Coordinates of C-alpha atoms in Angstrom, one line a residue:
X394 CA 21.6 -9.1 -4.4
X395 CA 24.6 -5.7 -4.8
X396 CA 23.2 -2.3 -6.6
X397 CA 22.5 1.8 -5.7
X398 CA 18.9 0.7 -5.9
X399 CA 18.0 -1.8 -3.2
X400 CA 20.9 -0.5 -0.9
X401 CA 18.2 2.9 -0.6
X402 CA 16.0 1.0 1.0
X403 CA 18.7 0.0 4.1
X404 CA 18.1 4.1 4.6
X405 CA 14.1 3.9 4.6
X406 CA 12.9 4.5 8.5
X407 CA 11.1 1.0 8.9
X408 CA 8.4 3.0 10.9
X409 CA 7.4 4.5 7.4
X410 CA 7.8 1.5 5.7
X411 CA 4.0 1.1 4.0
X412 CA 3.5 3.6 1.2
X413 CA 0.1 3.7 1.1
X414 CA -0.7 4.7 -3.0
X415 CA -4.1 6.0 -3.8
X416 CA -5.5 5.9 -7.1
X417 CA -8.3 7.8 -8.3
X418 CA -10.4 7.1 -11.2
X419 CA -14.0 8.2 -12.2
X420 CA -16.9 7.1 -14.8
X421 CA -14.6 6.6 -18.3
X422 CA -11.4 5.9 -16.5
X423 CA -9.1 4.4 -19.1
X424 CA -8.2 1.0 -18.1
X425 CA -4.7 1.1 -19.2
X426 CA -4.3 3.6 -16.6
X427 CA -5.3 2.1 -13.6
X428 CA -3.7 -1.9 -14.4
X429 CA -0.6 0.1 -15.2
X430 CA -0.4 2.3 -12.5
X431 CA -1.2 -0.8 -10.3
X432 CA 1.0 -3.5 -11.9
X433 CA 3.7 -1.3 -10.8
X434 CA 3.2 -1.0 -7.4
X435 CA 2.5 -4.3 -7.0
X436 CA 4.9 -6.0 -9.0
X437 CA 8.1 -3.6 -6.5
X438 CA 6.2 -5.0 -3.6
X439 CA 6.1 -8.3 -4.0
X440 CA 10.2 -7.7 -5.4
X441 CA 11.1 -6.0 -2.0
X442 CA 9.7 -8.1 -0.1
X443 CA 10.7 -11.1 -1.6
X444 CA 14.2 -9.6 -0.8
X445 CA 13.2 -8.0 2.8
X446 CA 10.8 -10.9 3.9
X447 CA 7.4 -9.4 6.5
X448 CA 8.2 -6.2 5.0
X449 CA 5.2 -4.6 2.3
X450 CA 6.8 -1.2 0.9
X451 CA 3.2 -0.2 -1.2
X452 CA -0.4 -0.8 -0.6
X453 CA -2.7 0.2 -3.1
X454 CA -6.0 1.4 -2.5
X455 CA -8.5 2.3 -5.8
X456 CA -11.2 5.2 -4.6
X457 CA -13.7 7.0 -6.0
X458 CA -15.8 10.0 -4.7
X459 CA -18.9 7.5 -3.9
X460 CA -17.1 4.3 -3.8
X461 CA -18.6 1.1 -6.0
X462 CA -18.4 -0.1 -9.3
X463 CA -16.8 2.6 -12.0
X464 CA -17.0 1.6 -15.6
X465 CA -14.0 2.1 -17.3
X466 CA -13.5 3.2 -21.2
X467 CA -13.5 -0.6 -22.0
X468 CA -16.3 -1.3 -20.6
X469 CA -15.0 -2.7 -17.5
X470 CA -16.0 -2.1 -14.2
X471 CA -13.6 -1.1 -11.5
X472 CA -15.1 -1.7 -7.7
X473 CA -13.6 1.2 -5.8
X474 CA -13.3 2.7 -1.6
X475 CA -15.2 5.7 -1.6
X476 CA -13.6 8.7 -0.3
X477 CA -14.9 8.4 3.1
X478 CA -13.2 5.6 3.4
X479 CA -9.7 7.3 3.9
X480 CA -10.4 10.8 5.6
X481 CA -8.5 9.5 8.2
X482 CA -5.5 8.1 6.0
X483 CA -2.0 10.2 5.1
X484 CA -1.4 8.5 1.4
X485 CA 2.1 8.8 0.7
X486 CA 0.8 8.9 -2.9
X487 CA -2.5 10.1 -5.0
X488 CA -2.9 9.6 -9.0
X489 CA -5.4 10.9 -10.9
X490 CA -5.8 7.7 -13.9
X491 CA -7.4 9.6 -17.4
X492 CA -10.8 9.5 -18.3
X493 CA -14.2 11.6 -19.8
X494 CA -15.4 11.8 -16.2
X495 CA -12.7 13.9 -15.2
X496 CA -14.3 16.5 -16.7
X497 CA -17.7 16.5 -14.3
X498 CA -15.1 15.4 -11.7
X499 CA -13.0 19.1 -11.5
X500 CA -16.3 20.5 -11.0
X501 CA -17.2 18.4 -7.9
X502 CA -17.2 20.4 -5.1
X503 CA -17.1 17.8 -2.8
X504 CA -13.6 15.8 -4.5
X505 CA -12.4 19.0 -4.7
X506 CA -13.2 20.2 -0.8
X507 CA -11.6 16.5 -0.1
X508 CA -8.5 16.9 -1.9
X509 CA -7.6 20.2 -0.5
X510 CA -8.1 19.0 3.7
X511 CA -6.0 15.7 2.1
X512 CA -3.3 18.0 0.8
X513 CA -0.8 19.0 3.7
X514 CA -1.1 15.0 4.1
X515 CA 0.4 13.1 0.6
X516 CA 4.3 13.6 0.1
X517 CA 3.4 13.6 -3.9
X518 CA 0.7 13.8 -6.2
X519 CA 0.6 12.7 -9.8
X520 CA -2.1 13.3 -12.6
X521 CA -2.4 11.8 -16.3
X522 CA -3.8 13.2 -19.6
X523 CA -7.0 14.7 -18.2
X524 CA -6.6 13.8 -14.4
X525 CA -4.2 17.1 -14.6
X526 CA -7.5 19.6 -14.0
X527 CA -8.9 17.6 -11.4
X528 CA -5.1 19.0 -9.4
X529 CA -5.4 22.0 -11.4
X530 CA -9.0 22.7 -10.0
X531 CA -8.1 21.9 -7.1
X532 CA -5.7 24.5 -6.9
X533 CA -2.2 22.0 -6.9
X534 CA -0.7 23.5 -9.6
X535 CA -0.8 27.5 -9.3
X536 CA 2.4 28.9 -10.3
X537 CA 3.9 25.6 -11.1
X538 CA 5.0 23.5 -14.2
X539 CA 2.4 21.4 -15.6
X540 CA 1.4 19.2 -19.1
X541 CA -1.1 17.4 -20.3
X542 CA -2.7 16.3 -23.9
X543 CA -1.6 19.6 -26.7
X544 CA -5.9 19.6 -28.0
X545 CA -6.2 20.4 -23.9
X546 CA -3.7 22.9 -23.2
X547 CA -5.6 25.7 -24.3
X548 CA -8.6 24.8 -22.1
X549 CA -6.2 24.5 -18.9
X550 CA -4.9 27.4 -19.9
X551 CA -8.1 29.5 -20.4
X552 CA -9.2 27.6 -16.9
X553 CA -6.1 27.4 -15.3
X554 CA -4.3 30.9 -16.0
X555 CA -1.8 30.3 -13.1
X556 CA -0.3 26.8 -14.3
X557 CA 2.7 27.4 -16.5
X558 CA 1.8 24.7 -19.1
X559 CA 4.7 22.9 -20.9
X560 CA 3.0 22.3 -24.0
X561 CA 6.4 20.0 -24.9
X562 CA 7.4 17.3 -22.5
X563 CA 5.3 14.4 -21.4
X564 CA 6.3 13.7 -18.3
X565 CA 6.8 17.5 -15.8
X566 CA 7.6 16.8 -12.1
X567 CA 7.5 20.1 -10.2
X568 CA 8.5 19.1 -6.6
X569 CA 6.0 17.0 -5.4
X570 CA 3.8 17.1 -8.3
X571 CA 4.0 14.8 -11.2
X572 CA 1.7 15.4 -14.6
X573 CA 1.7 13.4 -17.8
X574 CA 0.6 14.3 -21.0
X575 CA -1.8 11.9 -22.9
X576 CA -3.5 8.3 -21.5
X577 CA -2.3 5.0 -21.0
X578 CA 1.1 7.0 -20.0
X579 CA 0.4 5.1 -15.6
X580 CA 3.4 2.6 -16.2
X581 CA 6.1 5.3 -17.5
X582 CA 5.2 7.5 -14.8
X583 CA 4.6 5.6 -12.1
X584 CA 7.7 3.2 -12.9
X585 CA 9.1 7.1 -12.3
X586 CA 8.1 7.5 -8.8
X587 CA 9.3 4.0 -8.1
X588 CA 12.9 5.4 -9.7
X589 CA 12.9 7.9 -7.2
X590 CA 11.8 6.2 -4.0
X591 CA 14.3 2.6 -4.9
X592 CA 16.8 4.0 -7.8
X593 CA 16.7 2.8 -10.9
X594 CA 17.7 -0.6 -10.9
X595 CA 15.0 -1.8 -9.0
X596 CA 13.2 0.3 -11.1
X597 CA 14.1 -1.2 -14.5
X598 CA 13.8 -4.7 -12.4
X599 CA 10.4 -4.2 -12.3
X600 CA 10.1 -3.0 -15.8
X601 CA 11.8 -5.7 -16.8
X602 CA 9.2 -8.2 -14.9
X603 CA 6.4 -6.0 -16.6
X604 CA 7.6 -6.8 -20.2
X605 CA 8.5 -2.6 -20.8
X606 CA 10.8 -2.5 -23.0
X607 CA 11.4 1.0 -22.9
X608 CA 10.1 4.0 -21.6
X609 CA 8.9 6.5 -23.8
X610 CA 11.3 9.2 -25.4
X611 CA 10.9 12.7 -23.3
X612 CA 9.9 14.3 -26.0
X613 CA 8.4 13.6 -29.4
X614 CA 7.8 15.4 -32.4
X615 CA 3.5 14.2 -32.2
X616 CA 4.1 16.8 -29.1
X617 CA 4.6 19.5 -30.8
X618 CA 1.6 20.4 -33.5
X619 CA 3.7 23.5 -35.1
X620 CA 1.3 24.0 -38.0
X621 CA -2.9 23.6 -38.1
X622 CA -2.8 20.7 -40.5
X623 CA -0.5 18.5 -39.2
X624 CA -3.0 19.8 -35.2
X625 CA -5.8 18.9 -37.7
X626 CA -4.4 15.1 -38.1
X627 CA -3.3 15.0 -34.5
X628 CA -6.5 16.3 -33.2
X629 CA -8.0 12.9 -35.0
X630 CA -5.4 10.3 -33.8
X631 CA -6.5 11.3 -31.0
X632 CA -10.1 10.5 -31.3
X633 CA -9.1 7.7 -32.6
X634 CA -7.5 5.7 -30.4
X635 CA -10.6 6.9 -27.6
X636 CA -12.5 5.1 -30.4
X637 CA -10.4 1.7 -29.8
X638 CA -10.7 2.1 -26.4
X639 CA -14.5 2.4 -26.3
X640 CA -14.9 -0.4 -28.7
X641 CA -12.4 -2.9 -26.9
X642 CA -15.1 -5.7 -27.0
X643 CA -15.7 -5.4 -30.4
X644 CA -15.3 -6.9 -33.6
X645 CA -13.7 -3.5 -34.8
X646 CA -10.9 -3.3 -37.3
X647 CA -8.2 -0.5 -38.5
X648 CA -10.2 0.2 -41.1
X649 CA -13.0 0.8 -38.9
X650 CA -11.2 3.7 -37.5
X651 CA -9.8 4.9 -40.3
X652 CA -13.4 5.8 -41.3
X653 CA -14.4 6.4 -38.1
X654 CA -12.3 10.1 -38.1
X655 CA -12.5 10.4 -42.2
X656 CA -8.6 9.2 -43.3
X657 CA -7.3 6.9 -46.5
X658 CA -6.0 3.8 -44.1
X659 CA -2.7 3.9 -45.4
X660 CA -2.6 7.6 -43.8
X661 CA -4.3 7.0 -40.7
X662 CA -1.8 3.8 -39.7
X663 CA 1.3 6.5 -41.2
X664 CA -0.3 8.7 -38.7
X665 CA -0.8 6.9 -35.8
X666 CA 2.2 5.1 -35.7
X667 CA 3.9 8.9 -35.9
X668 CA 1.8 10.8 -33.1
X669 CA 1.1 7.0 -31.0
X670 CA 4.8 5.0 -31.3
X671 CA 2.6 1.7 -32.3
X672 CA 0.6 1.0 -34.9
X673 CA -3.2 0.8 -35.3
X674 CA -3.4 -2.6 -34.8
X675 CA -0.4 -3.3 -32.3
X676 CA -2.6 -0.4 -29.8
X677 CA -5.5 -2.1 -30.1
X678 CA -4.2 -5.2 -29.2
X679 CA -1.7 -4.4 -26.1
X680 CA -5.2 -2.7 -24.9
X681 CA -7.0 -5.9 -25.7
X682 CA -4.1 -7.6 -24.0
X683 CA -4.1 -4.9 -20.6
X684 CA -7.8 -5.7 -20.2
X685 CA -7.5 -9.4 -20.0
X686 CA -5.0 -9.1 -17.1
X687 CA -7.4 -7.3 -15.7
X688 CA -9.9 -9.8 -15.8
X689 CA -7.7 -12.3 -15.0
X690 CA -6.5 -11.0 -11.9
X691 CA -10.2 -9.4 -10.7
X692 CA -12.6 -12.3 -11.2
X693 CA -12.7 -16.3 -12.2
X694 CA -14.1 -16.1 -15.7
X695 CA -13.2 -18.8 -17.9
X696 CA -10.3 -17.8 -20.3
X697 CA -12.6 -18.1 -23.4
X698 CA -15.2 -16.0 -22.1
X699 CA -13.0 -13.3 -20.9
X700 CA -11.4 -13.0 -24.6
X701 CA -14.8 -12.6 -25.9
X702 CA -15.3 -10.1 -23.1
X703 CA -12.3 -7.9 -24.6
X704 CA -12.3 -8.5 -27.8
X705 CA -10.0 -11.5 -28.4
X706 CA -12.0 -14.5 -30.2
X707 CA -10.3 -17.4 -27.4
X708 CA -8.6 -18.7 -24.8
X709 CA -6.3 -20.2 -27.0
X710 CA -5.5 -17.0 -29.2
X711 CA -4.8 -15.2 -25.8
X712 CA -2.2 -18.0 -24.6
X713 CA -0.6 -16.9 -27.8
X714 CA -0.6 -13.7 -27.3
X715 CA 0.6 -14.2 -23.9
X716 CA 3.7 -16.7 -25.4
X717 CA 4.4 -13.5 -28.0
X718 CA 4.8 -11.3 -25.0
X719 CA 7.0 -14.0 -23.0
X720 CA 4.2 -13.6 -20.2
X721 CA 3.6 -17.3 -18.7
X722 CA -0.1 -19.0 -20.1
X723 CA -2.9 -17.1 -18.9
X724 CA -3.7 -19.3 -16.2
X725 CA -0.6 -19.4 -14.8
X726 CA -0.9 -15.5 -14.8
X727 CA -3.9 -16.1 -13.0
X728 CA -2.1 -18.2 -10.2
X729 CA 0.7 -16.1 -10.0
X730 CA -1.2 -12.8 -9.1
X731 CA -3.6 -14.3 -6.5
X732 CA -1.9 -17.0 -5.0

């Protein structure tokens, strides 16, 4: 396979071949962030190991402050390891996933002390949306550029005045620190990190394996609330997207979401697509599919039961959606990731 991306692998120091990726989560974590980042590095590892048999390039650990089960925003529990388990571990990358629990986490002195102690042992740090507050509290963003969700930018500016907030960009790179502005961007951010490591050709191939058709645009009008009326609308869309995540397993509809934020269905669909790039229906389906994929990889539950847990009626319905996404059947997908 002759391309610039894989040629870069020859230059890597074999003694440092294993790159340990730590994904940090807290209660209310956005499930798509965890699955998205883990999938990118997991598939990247399998791809590279195929080219270089016996060589593992990425190892992923999911961690929380105390360890144990952490409840995601989609009501799916995630098994995590405690921070103390990694006291002597040198990470290549630490990624702070988004979620409501970050607002409590960044006030936790144990977490902040652990991060500050680890800083010199980590090659790079990444944070998604509310996760930016965690690394801001640790002082990692002082006198650096960073981004977060536009609705949180003023709060961040007040609490961390030394941060140079970029209110326009979706992903900001400042040397070894990466931040992104919205929930669900872990796949984009992880692909960017992997591209830096292995080159664009490898990242593109992994994106194809993930059925990621294209990256998000670098800028989006939805991230520029230039008028007060638009700010009110965008705030409602953000609330609606979080409501979708929180009610993933319920028999909800687009009309329910529109009513929740007091908007007409027509206006809600138009504004939602303008801000997120997806229709509300597609957004909800994608969230549910991510939840299904995690359940397939982490449990032995029958597909029908997983489907009901994720609000997708039946195993036949899940199989139909998998085919539409050009994925293997749910059973084949489970076999492929759990040899």
